[in-house]
Amino acid sequence: MSTAKANILLIYTGGTIGMIKDFRTGVLKAFDFKTLLEKIPELHLLDCNIDTVSFEKPIDSSNMNPLYWVQIAELIEDHYEAFDGFVVLHGSDTMSYTASALSFMLENLEKPVVFTGSQLPIGDLRTDAKENLITSIQMASLQENGIAVVKEVCLYFEYKLYRANRTTKLNAEHFQAFASYNYPELAESGVHLKINNDYLYKPNLKYKLKVHKSLNENIAVIRLFPGISETLLKSIFAAPNLKAVIIETYGSGNCTTEKWFLNILQEHIARGIHVINITQCLAGRVMMGRYETSSALKNLGVISGHDMTMEAAIAKLMFLLGAGVSPTMFKSAYEMDLRGELSDQ
C-alpha cells in the first residue's frame, strides 16, 4: 500500500453514531465533529488527513429521503477533486437504501465512498462507533501506487466492508447489524485488514464522475401474502402518477395464479406501468419460469430483479425512472448490472 497521505472527507448526515450522552442529564445530543480528533485521539494514528462536513440539521435516518440523497451526492461532487475518499456517517435503519442509491447516482466513481454508523452512540462506554469510524476511514484511505484500492460505494459495519448495494439491515439489537447474502464481503478487519481484491468493483476509468440528481419516487412496493385481496391490489395500482411497482414474491419469484391477480398486472403493464419481481427471501434469486407459479409473470413481461436486495431494487428503480429511460428499453436496463448490484445471469 502507498505511504502517501490520503485526504478523507467525513460527511455526517445524522444517526446514532453522531450522538453523545450528556452525563449530567442523560440526554443524547449531537456530537461536534469539529472536535473529532480531540474526542477520538486514535484517529491521529491513521496515515491520512481528515476533514469534516455536516448536514446543517442532522436527521434521524427514519426521515431520510431522495432529497437528502441528492445533498450527499452534491457534497461528494463538490469535494471530489480535493479528497481521495469519503466516509458518510448515517443512521443504520435506512443506510442500505441511501448507500444503494448513491451507488447508482455516482457514475464512473473512482474513489471510495464508505457508509458507516453504529448501534450505540459514540460517547457510550460499549460503543461500536469508534471501531466502525476508525476502520471506515482506514478503508477509504487505502491506496496502491497513488490509486484508490476501493473504487465503489461501500458499507462498513462490525469488522466487514460490503458492497453497499448488496446489503440489508437484518438486526436491530446486535453490533453485526448488516449482511450481504448474495455477494461476498469486500474486506474484513481483524488483526490485519484482509482485502478480497477479486470481489472489488472494477470501474471503467476512461470517464469522469457523473452525478445523477434526478430521482422519481412515484413507485410502490407490494409484499405478497396468502390472502392478499383484489381490492388492495387495485387500490395500490390506482395511485396517481404511479410509474412502477415492485412485487415482493415468494421463493424464486413465485406468486398466486389467481386470474384476478394476473389480470390486474396485465392491464397495468399494458398501460405502461413497470412491474418488477423481487423475492421476499434474503438470499437467492428470482428465476421466473422455473415453476408454473412464475411462468405467467414471465409471459406478461414482468421485469426480473434477479438477486438484488429490496433496497437496491427501489434505488435502481427511482434512478432509472429519473433518468428517463424509454419504455422500450426499461426492462433490459433494469435487468442489466449497472454497479455490481446483481450477479451474472
PDB file of N, CA, C and O in Angstrom, residues 225-294:
ATOM      1  N   PHE A 225     -48.801 -11.875   0.271  1.00  0.00           N
ATOM      2  CA  PHE A 225     -49.046 -12.723   1.427  1.00  0.00           C
ATOM      3  C   PHE A 225     -50.286 -13.560   1.127  1.00  0.00           C
ATOM      4  O   PHE A 225     -51.151 -13.138   0.335  1.00  0.00           O
ATOM      5  N   PRO A 226     -50.380 -14.733   1.692  1.00  0.00           N
ATOM      6  CA  PRO A 226     -51.567 -15.562   1.463  1.00  0.00           C
ATOM      7  C   PRO A 226     -52.825 -14.819   1.940  1.00  0.00           C
ATOM      8  O   PRO A 226     -52.916 -14.425   3.098  1.00  0.00           O
ATOM      9  N   GLY A 227     -53.736 -14.573   1.013  1.00  0.00           N
ATOM     10  CA  GLY A 227     -54.947 -13.837   1.368  1.00  0.00           C
ATOM     11  C   GLY A 227     -54.961 -12.410   0.866  1.00  0.00           C
ATOM     12  O   GLY A 227     -55.914 -11.669   1.125  1.00  0.00           O
ATOM     13  N   ILE A 228     -53.916 -11.986   0.156  1.00  0.00           N
ATOM     14  CA  ILE A 228     -53.902 -10.634  -0.391  1.00  0.00           C
ATOM     15  C   ILE A 228     -55.142 -10.460  -1.276  1.00  0.00           C
ATOM     16  O   ILE A 228     -55.525 -11.375  -2.019  1.00  0.00           O
ATOM     17  N   SER A 229     -55.775  -9.309  -1.187  1.00  0.00           N
ATOM     18  CA  SER A 229     -57.070  -9.136  -1.850  1.00  0.00           C
ATOM     19  C   SER A 229     -56.974  -8.355  -3.148  1.00  0.00           C
ATOM     20  O   SER A 229     -56.056  -7.547  -3.354  1.00  0.00           O
ATOM     21  N   GLU A 230     -57.964  -8.574  -3.986  1.00  0.00           N
ATOM     22  CA  GLU A 230     -58.079  -7.844  -5.245  1.00  0.00           C
ATOM     23  C   GLU A 230     -58.264  -6.348  -4.981  1.00  0.00           C
ATOM     24  O   GLU A 230     -57.689  -5.503  -5.673  1.00  0.00           O
ATOM     25  N   THR A 231     -59.045  -6.029  -3.945  1.00  0.00           N
ATOM     26  CA  THR A 231     -59.304  -4.630  -3.597  1.00  0.00           C
ATOM     27  C   THR A 231     -58.015  -3.896  -3.239  1.00  0.00           C
ATOM     28  O   THR A 231     -57.777  -2.769  -3.684  1.00  0.00           O
ATOM     29  N   LEU A 232     -57.170  -4.552  -2.431  1.00  0.00           N
ATOM     30  CA  LEU A 232     -55.900  -3.940  -2.027  1.00  0.00           C
ATOM     31  C   LEU A 232     -55.009  -3.703  -3.237  1.00  0.00           C
ATOM     32  O   LEU A 232     -54.451  -2.610  -3.411  1.00  0.00           O
ATOM     33  N   LEU A 233     -54.888  -4.716  -4.074  1.00  0.00           N
ATOM     34  CA  LEU A 233     -54.013  -4.595  -5.241  1.00  0.00           C
ATOM     35  C   LEU A 233     -54.497  -3.489  -6.176  1.00  0.00           C
ATOM     36  O   LEU A 233     -53.697  -2.673  -6.656  1.00  0.00           O
ATOM     37  N   LYS A 234     -55.798  -3.438  -6.408  1.00  0.00           N
ATOM     38  CA  LYS A 234     -56.356  -2.409  -7.296  1.00  0.00           C
ATOM     39  C   LYS A 234     -56.128  -1.007  -6.734  1.00  0.00           C
ATOM     40  O   LYS A 234     -55.839  -0.068  -7.481  1.00  0.00           O
ATOM     41  N   SER A 235     -56.247  -0.865  -5.407  1.00  0.00           N
ATOM     42  CA  SER A 235     -56.084   0.457  -4.789  1.00  0.00           C
ATOM     43  C   SER A 235     -54.648   0.964  -4.923  1.00  0.00           C
ATOM     44  O   SER A 235     -54.418   2.163  -5.107  1.00  0.00           O
ATOM     45  N   ILE A 236     -53.687   0.059  -4.841  1.00  0.00           N
ATOM     46  CA  ILE A 236     -52.282   0.459  -4.994  1.00  0.00           C
ATOM     47  C   ILE A 236     -52.003   0.876  -6.437  1.00  0.00           C
ATOM     48  O   ILE A 236     -51.379   1.910  -6.698  1.00  0.00           O
ATOM     49  N   PHE A 237     -52.491   0.088  -7.384  1.00  0.00           N
ATOM     50  CA  PHE A 237     -52.267   0.422  -8.794  1.00  0.00           C
ATOM     51  C   PHE A 237     -53.025   1.662  -9.229  1.00  0.00           C
ATOM     52  O   PHE A 237     -52.719   2.254 -10.262  1.00  0.00           O
ATOM     53  N   ALA A 238     -54.022   2.072  -8.430  1.00  0.00           N
ATOM     54  CA  ALA A 238     -54.803   3.268  -8.762  1.00  0.00           C
ATOM     55  C   ALA A 238     -54.153   4.552  -8.264  1.00  0.00           C
ATOM     56  O   ALA A 238     -54.678   5.644  -8.486  1.00  0.00           O
ATOM     57  N   ALA A 239     -53.006   4.446  -7.593  1.00  0.00           N
ATOM     58  CA  ALA A 239     -52.322   5.638  -7.068  1.00  0.00           C
ATOM     59  C   ALA A 239     -51.981   6.589  -8.211  1.00  0.00           C
ATOM     60  O   ALA A 239     -51.484   6.162  -9.265  1.00  0.00           O
ATOM     61  N   PRO A 240     -52.242   7.899  -8.040  1.00  0.00           N
ATOM     62  CA  PRO A 240     -51.955   8.863  -9.114  1.00  0.00           C
ATOM     63  C   PRO A 240     -50.460   8.957  -9.407  1.00  0.00           C
ATOM     64  O   PRO A 240     -49.634   8.844  -8.503  1.00  0.00           O
ATOM     65  N   ASN A 241     -50.138   9.137 -10.683  1.00  0.00           N
ATOM     66  CA  ASN A 241     -48.750   9.316 -11.158  1.00  0.00           C
ATOM     67  C   ASN A 241     -47.860   8.091 -10.960  1.00  0.00           C
ATOM     68  O   ASN A 241     -46.631   8.190 -11.076  1.00  0.00           O
ATOM     69  N   LEU A 242     -48.442   6.943 -10.658  1.00  0.00           N
ATOM     70  CA  LEU A 242     -47.649   5.735 -10.446  1.00  0.00           C
ATOM     71  C   LEU A 242     -46.909   5.351 -11.721  1.00  0.00           C
ATOM     72  O   LEU A 242     -47.492   5.323 -12.800  1.00  0.00           O
ATOM     73  N   LYS A 243     -45.609   5.076 -11.580  1.00  0.00           N
ATOM     74  CA  LYS A 243     -44.780   4.721 -12.732  1.00  0.00           C
ATOM     75  C   LYS A 243     -44.333   3.252 -12.709  1.00  0.00           C
ATOM     76  O   LYS A 243     -44.097   2.654 -13.750  1.00  0.00           O
ATOM     77  N   ALA A 244     -44.172   2.708 -11.506  1.00  0.00           N
ATOM     78  CA  ALA A 244     -43.657   1.341 -11.402  1.00  0.00           C
ATOM     79  C   ALA A 244     -44.035   0.726 -10.066  1.00  0.00           C
ATOM     80  O   ALA A 244     -44.233   1.442  -9.081  1.00  0.00           O
ATOM     81  N   VAL A 245     -44.111  -0.596 -10.065  1.00  0.00           N
ATOM     82  CA  VAL A 245     -44.459  -1.336  -8.850  1.00  0.00           C
ATOM     83  C   VAL A 245     -43.497  -2.504  -8.690  1.00  0.00           C
ATOM     84  O   VAL A 245     -43.226  -3.234  -9.653  1.00  0.00           O
ATOM     85  N   ILE A 246     -42.968  -2.650  -7.484  1.00  0.00           N
ATOM     86  CA  ILE A 246     -42.156  -3.825  -7.152  1.00  0.00           C
ATOM     87  C   ILE A 246     -43.067  -4.811  -6.422  1.00  0.00           C
ATOM     88  O   ILE A 246     -43.710  -4.457  -5.429  1.00  0.00           O
ATOM     89  N   ILE A 247     -43.128  -6.038  -6.939  1.00  0.00           N
ATOM     90  CA  ILE A 247     -43.892  -7.101  -6.286  1.00  0.00           C
ATOM     91  C   ILE A 247     -42.905  -7.991  -5.536  1.00  0.00           C
ATOM     92  O   ILE A 247     -42.002  -8.569  -6.141  1.00  0.00           O
ATOM     93  N   GLU A 248     -43.068  -8.074  -4.224  1.00  0.00           N
ATOM     94  CA  GLU A 248     -42.241  -8.986  -3.420  1.00  0.00           C
ATOM     95  C   GLU A 248     -42.895 -10.354  -3.440  1.00  0.00           C
ATOM     96  O   GLU A 248     -43.920 -10.591  -2.803  1.00  0.00           O
ATOM     97  N   THR A 249     -42.285 -11.258  -4.182  1.00  0.00           N
ATOM     98  CA  THR A 249     -42.873 -12.573  -4.414  1.00  0.00           C
ATOM     99  C   THR A 249     -42.285 -13.630  -3.483  1.00  0.00           C
ATOM    100  O   THR A 249     -41.364 -13.371  -2.710  1.00  0.00           O
ATOM    101  N   TYR A 250     -42.816 -14.823  -3.595  1.00  0.00           N
ATOM    102  CA  TYR A 250     -42.349 -15.949  -2.778  1.00  0.00           C
ATOM    103  C   TYR A 250     -41.173 -16.651  -3.462  1.00  0.00           C
ATOM    104  O   TYR A 250     -41.098 -16.709  -4.692  1.00  0.00           O
ATOM    105  N   GLY A 251     -40.278 -17.201  -2.644  1.00  0.00           N
ATOM    106  CA  GLY A 251     -39.213 -18.070  -3.155  1.00  0.00           C
ATOM    107  C   GLY A 251     -38.461 -17.497  -4.329  1.00  0.00           C
ATOM    108  O   GLY A 251     -37.911 -16.393  -4.264  1.00  0.00           O
ATOM    109  N   SER A 252     -38.423 -18.247  -5.430  1.00  0.00           N
ATOM    110  CA  SER A 252     -37.638 -17.827  -6.595  1.00  0.00           C
ATOM    111  C   SER A 252     -38.443 -16.977  -7.573  1.00  0.00           C
ATOM    112  O   SER A 252     -38.191 -17.001  -8.776  1.00  0.00           O
ATOM    113  N   GLY A 253     -39.431 -16.235  -7.022  1.00  0.00           N
ATOM    114  CA  GLY A 253     -40.196 -15.317  -7.857  1.00  0.00           C
ATOM    115  C   GLY A 253     -41.606 -15.778  -8.134  1.00  0.00           C
ATOM    116  O   GLY A 253     -42.210 -15.392  -9.139  1.00  0.00           O
ATOM    117  N   ASN A 254     -42.152 -16.583  -7.233  1.00  0.00           N
ATOM    118  CA  ASN A 254     -43.469 -17.173  -7.458  1.00  0.00           C
ATOM    119  C   ASN A 254     -44.595 -16.319  -6.873  1.00  0.00           C
ATOM    120  O   ASN A 254     -44.389 -15.565  -5.918  1.00  0.00           O
ATOM    121  N   CYS A 255     -45.790 -16.480  -7.451  1.00  0.00           N
ATOM    122  CA  CYS A 255     -46.946 -15.717  -6.986  1.00  0.00           C
ATOM    123  C   CYS A 255     -48.210 -16.544  -7.192  1.00  0.00           C
ATOM    124  O   CYS A 255     -48.181 -17.612  -7.816  1.00  0.00           O
ATOM    125  N   THR A 256     -49.303 -16.015  -6.678  1.00  0.00           N
ATOM    126  CA  THR A 256     -50.586 -16.667  -6.912  1.00  0.00           C
ATOM    127  C   THR A 256     -50.917 -16.656  -8.402  1.00  0.00           C
ATOM    128  O   THR A 256     -50.549 -15.716  -9.121  1.00  0.00           O
ATOM    129  N   THR A 257     -51.612 -17.701  -8.861  1.00  0.00           N
ATOM    130  CA  THR A 257     -52.026 -17.755 -10.267  1.00  0.00           C
ATOM    131  C   THR A 257     -53.520 -17.438 -10.415  1.00  0.00           C
ATOM    132  O   THR A 257     -54.106 -17.711 -11.462  1.00  0.00           O
ATOM    133  N   GLU A 258     -54.090 -16.832  -9.363  1.00  0.00           N
ATOM    134  CA  GLU A 258     -55.491 -16.401  -9.441  1.00  0.00           C
ATOM    135  C   GLU A 258     -55.663 -15.471 -10.643  1.00  0.00           C
ATOM    136  O   GLU A 258     -54.838 -14.566 -10.875  1.00  0.00           O
ATOM    137  N   LYS A 259     -56.768 -15.682 -11.379  1.00  0.00           N
ATOM    138  CA  LYS A 259     -56.977 -14.923 -12.613  1.00  0.00           C
ATOM    139  C   LYS A 259     -57.048 -13.419 -12.359  1.00  0.00           C
ATOM    140  O   LYS A 259     -56.485 -12.620 -13.122  1.00  0.00           O
ATOM    141  N   TRP A 260     -57.718 -13.009 -11.268  1.00  0.00           N
ATOM    142  CA  TRP A 260     -57.855 -11.574 -10.987  1.00  0.00           C
ATOM    143  C   TRP A 260     -56.493 -10.913 -10.780  1.00  0.00           C
ATOM    144  O   TRP A 260     -56.266  -9.784 -11.202  1.00  0.00           O
ATOM    145  N   PHE A 261     -55.569 -11.648 -10.132  1.00  0.00           N
ATOM    146  CA  PHE A 261     -54.232 -11.115  -9.845  1.00  0.00           C
ATOM    147  C   PHE A 261     -53.470 -10.877 -11.142  1.00  0.00           C
ATOM    148  O   PHE A 261     -52.928  -9.785 -11.384  1.00  0.00           O
ATOM    149  N   LEU A 262     -53.449 -11.879 -11.990  1.00  0.00           N
ATOM    150  CA  LEU A 262     -52.709 -11.764 -13.253  1.00  0.00           C
ATOM    151  C   LEU A 262     -53.360 -10.747 -14.185  1.00  0.00           C
ATOM    152  O   LEU A 262     -52.657 -10.030 -14.917  1.00  0.00           O
ATOM    153  N   ASN A 263     -54.677 -10.641 -14.140  1.00  0.00           N
ATOM    154  CA  ASN A 263     -55.370  -9.665 -14.981  1.00  0.00           C
ATOM    155  C   ASN A 263     -55.002  -8.231 -14.605  1.00  0.00           C
ATOM    156  O   ASN A 263     -54.839  -7.371 -15.478  1.00  0.00           O
ATOM    157  N   ILE A 264     -54.892  -7.967 -13.282  1.00  0.00           N
ATOM    158  CA  ILE A 264     -54.514  -6.620 -12.825  1.00  0.00           C
ATOM    159  C   ILE A 264     -53.111  -6.273 -13.322  1.00  0.00           C
ATOM    160  O   ILE A 264     -52.868  -5.165 -13.822  1.00  0.00           O
ATOM    161  N   LEU A 265     -52.185  -7.222 -13.199  1.00  0.00           N
ATOM    162  CA  LEU A 265     -50.822  -6.972 -13.679  1.00  0.00           C
ATOM    163  C   LEU A 265     -50.807  -6.735 -15.181  1.00  0.00           C
ATOM    164  O   LEU A 265     -50.171  -5.784 -15.668  1.00  0.00           O
ATOM    165  N   GLN A 266     -51.516  -7.590 -15.922  1.00  0.00           N
ATOM    166  CA  GLN A 266     -51.550  -7.465 -17.378  1.00  0.00           C
ATOM    167  C   GLN A 266     -52.112  -6.121 -17.815  1.00  0.00           C
ATOM    168  O   GLN A 266     -51.565  -5.450 -18.704  1.00  0.00           O
ATOM    169  N   GLU A 267     -53.187  -5.704 -17.162  1.00  0.00           N
ATOM    170  CA  GLU A 267     -53.841  -4.437 -17.503  1.00  0.00           C
ATOM    171  C   GLU A 267     -52.906  -3.252 -17.311  1.00  0.00           C
ATOM    172  O   GLU A 267     -52.806  -2.369 -18.172  1.00  0.00           O
ATOM    173  N   HIS A 268     -52.180  -3.234 -16.187  1.00  0.00           N
ATOM    174  CA  HIS A 268     -51.354  -2.069 -15.887  1.00  0.00           C
ATOM    175  C   HIS A 268     -50.013  -2.096 -16.618  1.00  0.00           C
ATOM    176  O   HIS A 268     -49.464  -1.032 -16.937  1.00  0.00           O
ATOM    177  N   ILE A 269     -49.496  -3.269 -16.915  1.00  0.00           N
ATOM    178  CA  ILE A 269     -48.299  -3.355 -17.751  1.00  0.00           C
ATOM    179  C   ILE A 269     -48.619  -2.814 -19.142  1.00  0.00           C
ATOM    180  O   ILE A 269     -47.829  -2.084 -19.752  1.00  0.00           O
ATOM    181  N   ALA A 270     -49.823  -3.142 -19.639  1.00  0.00           N
ATOM    182  CA  ALA A 270     -50.259  -2.651 -20.947  1.00  0.00           C
ATOM    183  C   ALA A 270     -50.391  -1.133 -20.951  1.00  0.00           C
ATOM    184  O   ALA A 270     -50.227  -0.484 -21.998  1.00  0.00           O
ATOM    185  N   ARG A 271     -50.659  -0.548 -19.784  1.00  0.00           N
ATOM    186  CA  ARG A 271     -50.783   0.904 -19.663  1.00  0.00           C
ATOM    187  C   ARG A 271     -49.433   1.598 -19.464  1.00  0.00           C
ATOM    188  O   ARG A 271     -49.376   2.825 -19.333  1.00  0.00           O
ATOM    189  N   GLY A 272     -48.369   0.811 -19.387  1.00  0.00           N
ATOM    190  CA  GLY A 272     -47.041   1.406 -19.265  1.00  0.00           C
ATOM    191  C   GLY A 272     -46.466   1.420 -17.867  1.00  0.00           C
ATOM    192  O   GLY A 272     -45.402   2.015 -17.631  1.00  0.00           O
ATOM    193  N   ILE A 273     -47.140   0.750 -16.915  1.00  0.00           N
ATOM    194  CA  ILE A 273     -46.599   0.644 -15.564  1.00  0.00           C
ATOM    195  C   ILE A 273     -45.575  -0.491 -15.538  1.00  0.00           C
ATOM    196  O   ILE A 273     -45.881  -1.618 -15.939  1.00  0.00           O
ATOM    197  N   HIS A 274     -44.369  -0.202 -15.072  1.00  0.00           N
ATOM    198  CA  HIS A 274     -43.341  -1.240 -14.969  1.00  0.00           C
ATOM    199  C   HIS A 274     -43.589  -2.067 -13.710  1.00  0.00           C
ATOM    200  O   HIS A 274     -43.815  -1.518 -12.631  1.00  0.00           O
ATOM    201  N   VAL A 275     -43.557  -3.381 -13.850  1.00  0.00           N
ATOM    202  CA  VAL A 275     -43.736  -4.278 -12.707  1.00  0.00           C
ATOM    203  C   VAL A 275     -42.471  -5.116 -12.545  1.00  0.00           C
ATOM    204  O   VAL A 275     -42.029  -5.784 -13.485  1.00  0.00           O
ATOM    205  N   ILE A 276     -41.873  -5.042 -11.355  1.00  0.00           N
ATOM    206  CA  ILE A 276     -40.604  -5.724 -11.079  1.00  0.00           C
ATOM    207  C   ILE A 276     -40.831  -6.843 -10.070  1.00  0.00           C
ATOM    208  O   ILE A 276     -41.565  -6.684  -9.094  1.00  0.00           O
ATOM    209  N   ASN A 277     -40.192  -7.959 -10.297  1.00  0.00           N
ATOM    210  CA  ASN A 277     -40.310  -9.135  -9.437  1.00  0.00           C
ATOM    211  C   ASN A 277     -39.061  -9.260  -8.562  1.00  0.00           C
ATOM    212  O   ASN A 277     -37.955  -9.468  -9.062  1.00  0.00           O
ATOM    213  N   ILE A 278     -39.250  -9.102  -7.236  1.00  0.00           N
ATOM    214  CA  ILE A 278     -38.156  -9.260  -6.266  1.00  0.00           C
ATOM    215  C   ILE A 278     -38.581 -10.314  -5.244  1.00  0.00           C
ATOM    216  O   ILE A 278     -39.707 -10.285  -4.748  1.00  0.00           O
ATOM    217  N   THR A 279     -37.702 -11.231  -4.927  1.00  0.00           N
ATOM    218  CA  THR A 279     -38.063 -12.258  -3.959  1.00  0.00           C
ATOM    219  C   THR A 279     -38.078 -11.720  -2.532  1.00  0.00           C
ATOM    220  O   THR A 279     -37.292 -10.833  -2.187  1.00  0.00           O
ATOM    221  N   GLN A 280     -38.982 -12.271  -1.722  1.00  0.00           N
ATOM    222  CA  GLN A 280     -39.031 -11.930  -0.299  1.00  0.00           C
ATOM    223  C   GLN A 280     -37.851 -12.531   0.463  1.00  0.00           C
ATOM    224  O   GLN A 280     -37.525 -12.078   1.559  1.00  0.00           O
ATOM    225  N   CYS A 281     -37.218 -13.537  -0.124  1.00  0.00           N
ATOM    226  CA  CYS A 281     -36.105 -14.212   0.554  1.00  0.00           C
ATOM    227  C   CYS A 281     -34.883 -13.288   0.601  1.00  0.00           C
ATOM    228  O   CYS A 281     -34.616 -12.549  -0.340  1.00  0.00           O
ATOM    229  N   LEU A 282     -34.131 -13.378   1.689  1.00  0.00           N
ATOM    230  CA  LEU A 282     -32.931 -12.561   1.835  1.00  0.00           C
ATOM    231  C   LEU A 282     -31.794 -13.074   0.953  1.00  0.00           C
ATOM    232  O   LEU A 282     -30.926 -12.314   0.546  1.00  0.00           O
ATOM    233  N   ALA A 283     -31.789 -14.376   0.698  1.00  0.00           N
ATOM    234  CA  ALA A 283     -30.756 -14.967  -0.149  1.00  0.00           C
ATOM    235  C   ALA A 283     -31.416 -15.671  -1.326  1.00  0.00           C
ATOM    236  O   ALA A 283     -32.575 -16.077  -1.254  1.00  0.00           O
ATOM    237  N   GLY A 284     -30.660 -15.811  -2.408  1.00  0.00           N
ATOM    238  CA  GLY A 284     -31.214 -16.448  -3.597  1.00  0.00           C
ATOM    239  C   GLY A 284     -31.662 -15.425  -4.617  1.00  0.00           C
ATOM    240  O   GLY A 284     -31.412 -14.231  -4.477  1.00  0.00           O
ATOM    241  N   ARG A 285     -32.374 -15.907  -5.639  1.00  0.00           N
ATOM    242  CA  ARG A 285     -32.677 -15.040  -6.770  1.00  0.00           C
ATOM    243  C   ARG A 285     -34.033 -15.371  -7.367  1.00  0.00           C
ATOM    244  O   ARG A 285     -34.577 -16.454  -7.168  1.00  0.00           O
ATOM    245  N   VAL A 286     -34.541 -14.423  -8.146  1.00  0.00           N
ATOM    246  CA  VAL A 286     -35.758 -14.628  -8.924  1.00  0.00           C
ATOM    247  C   VAL A 286     -35.393 -15.416 -10.182  1.00  0.00           C
ATOM    248  O   VAL A 286     -34.441 -15.066 -10.881  1.00  0.00           O
ATOM    249  N   MET A 287     -36.146 -16.479 -10.424  1.00  0.00           N
ATOM    250  CA  MET A 287     -35.939 -17.302 -11.627  1.00  0.00           C
ATOM    251  C   MET A 287     -37.307 -17.562 -12.248  1.00  0.00           C
ATOM    252  O   MET A 287     -37.879 -18.638 -12.085  1.00  0.00           O
ATOM    253  N   MET A 288     -37.820 -16.559 -12.921  1.00  0.00           N
ATOM    254  CA  MET A 288     -39.162 -16.683 -13.497  1.00  0.00           C
ATOM    255  C   MET A 288     -39.204 -17.765 -14.571  1.00  0.00           C
ATOM    256  O   MET A 288     -38.339 -17.816 -15.443  1.00  0.00           O
ATOM    257  N   GLY A 289     -40.202 -18.650 -14.477  1.00  0.00           N
ATOM    258  CA  GLY A 289     -40.339 -19.758 -15.404  1.00  0.00           C
ATOM    259  C   GLY A 289     -39.851 -21.064 -14.836  1.00  0.00           C
ATOM    260  O   GLY A 289     -40.080 -22.134 -15.405  1.00  0.00           O
ATOM    261  N   ARG A 290     -39.175 -21.009 -13.689  1.00  0.00           N
ATOM    262  CA  ARG A 290     -38.697 -22.241 -13.064  1.00  0.00           C
ATOM    263  C   ARG A 290     -39.876 -23.086 -12.594  1.00  0.00           C
ATOM    264  O   ARG A 290     -39.858 -24.304 -12.688  1.00  0.00           O
ATOM    265  N   TYR A 291     -40.884 -22.404 -12.049  1.00  0.00           N
ATOM    266  CA  TYR A 291     -42.105 -23.073 -11.621  1.00  0.00           C
ATOM    267  C   TYR A 291     -43.281 -22.475 -12.374  1.00  0.00           C
ATOM    268  O   TYR A 291     -43.230 -21.335 -12.853  1.00  0.00           O
ATOM    269  N   GLU A 292     -44.377 -23.243 -12.426  1.00  0.00           N
ATOM    270  CA  GLU A 292     -45.582 -22.778 -13.106  1.00  0.00           C
ATOM    271  C   GLU A 292     -46.093 -21.470 -12.499  1.00  0.00           C
ATOM    272  O   GLU A 292     -46.628 -20.614 -13.210  1.00  0.00           O
ATOM    273  N   THR A 293     -45.879 -21.301 -11.178  1.00  0.00           N
ATOM    274  CA  THR A 293     -46.391 -20.117 -10.484  1.00  0.00           C
ATOM    275  C   THR A 293     -45.605 -18.846 -10.790  1.00  0.00           C
ATOM    276  O   THR A 293     -45.929 -17.793 -10.275  1.00  0.00           O
ATOM    277  N   SER A 294     -44.565 -18.946 -11.588  1.00  0.00           N
ATOM    278  CA  SER A 294     -43.864 -17.720 -12.027  1.00  0.00           C
ATOM    279  C   SER A 294     -43.827 -17.597 -13.544  1.00  0.00           C
ATOM    280  O   SER A 294     -43.467 -16.547 -14.070  1.00  0.00           O
TER     281      SER A 294
END
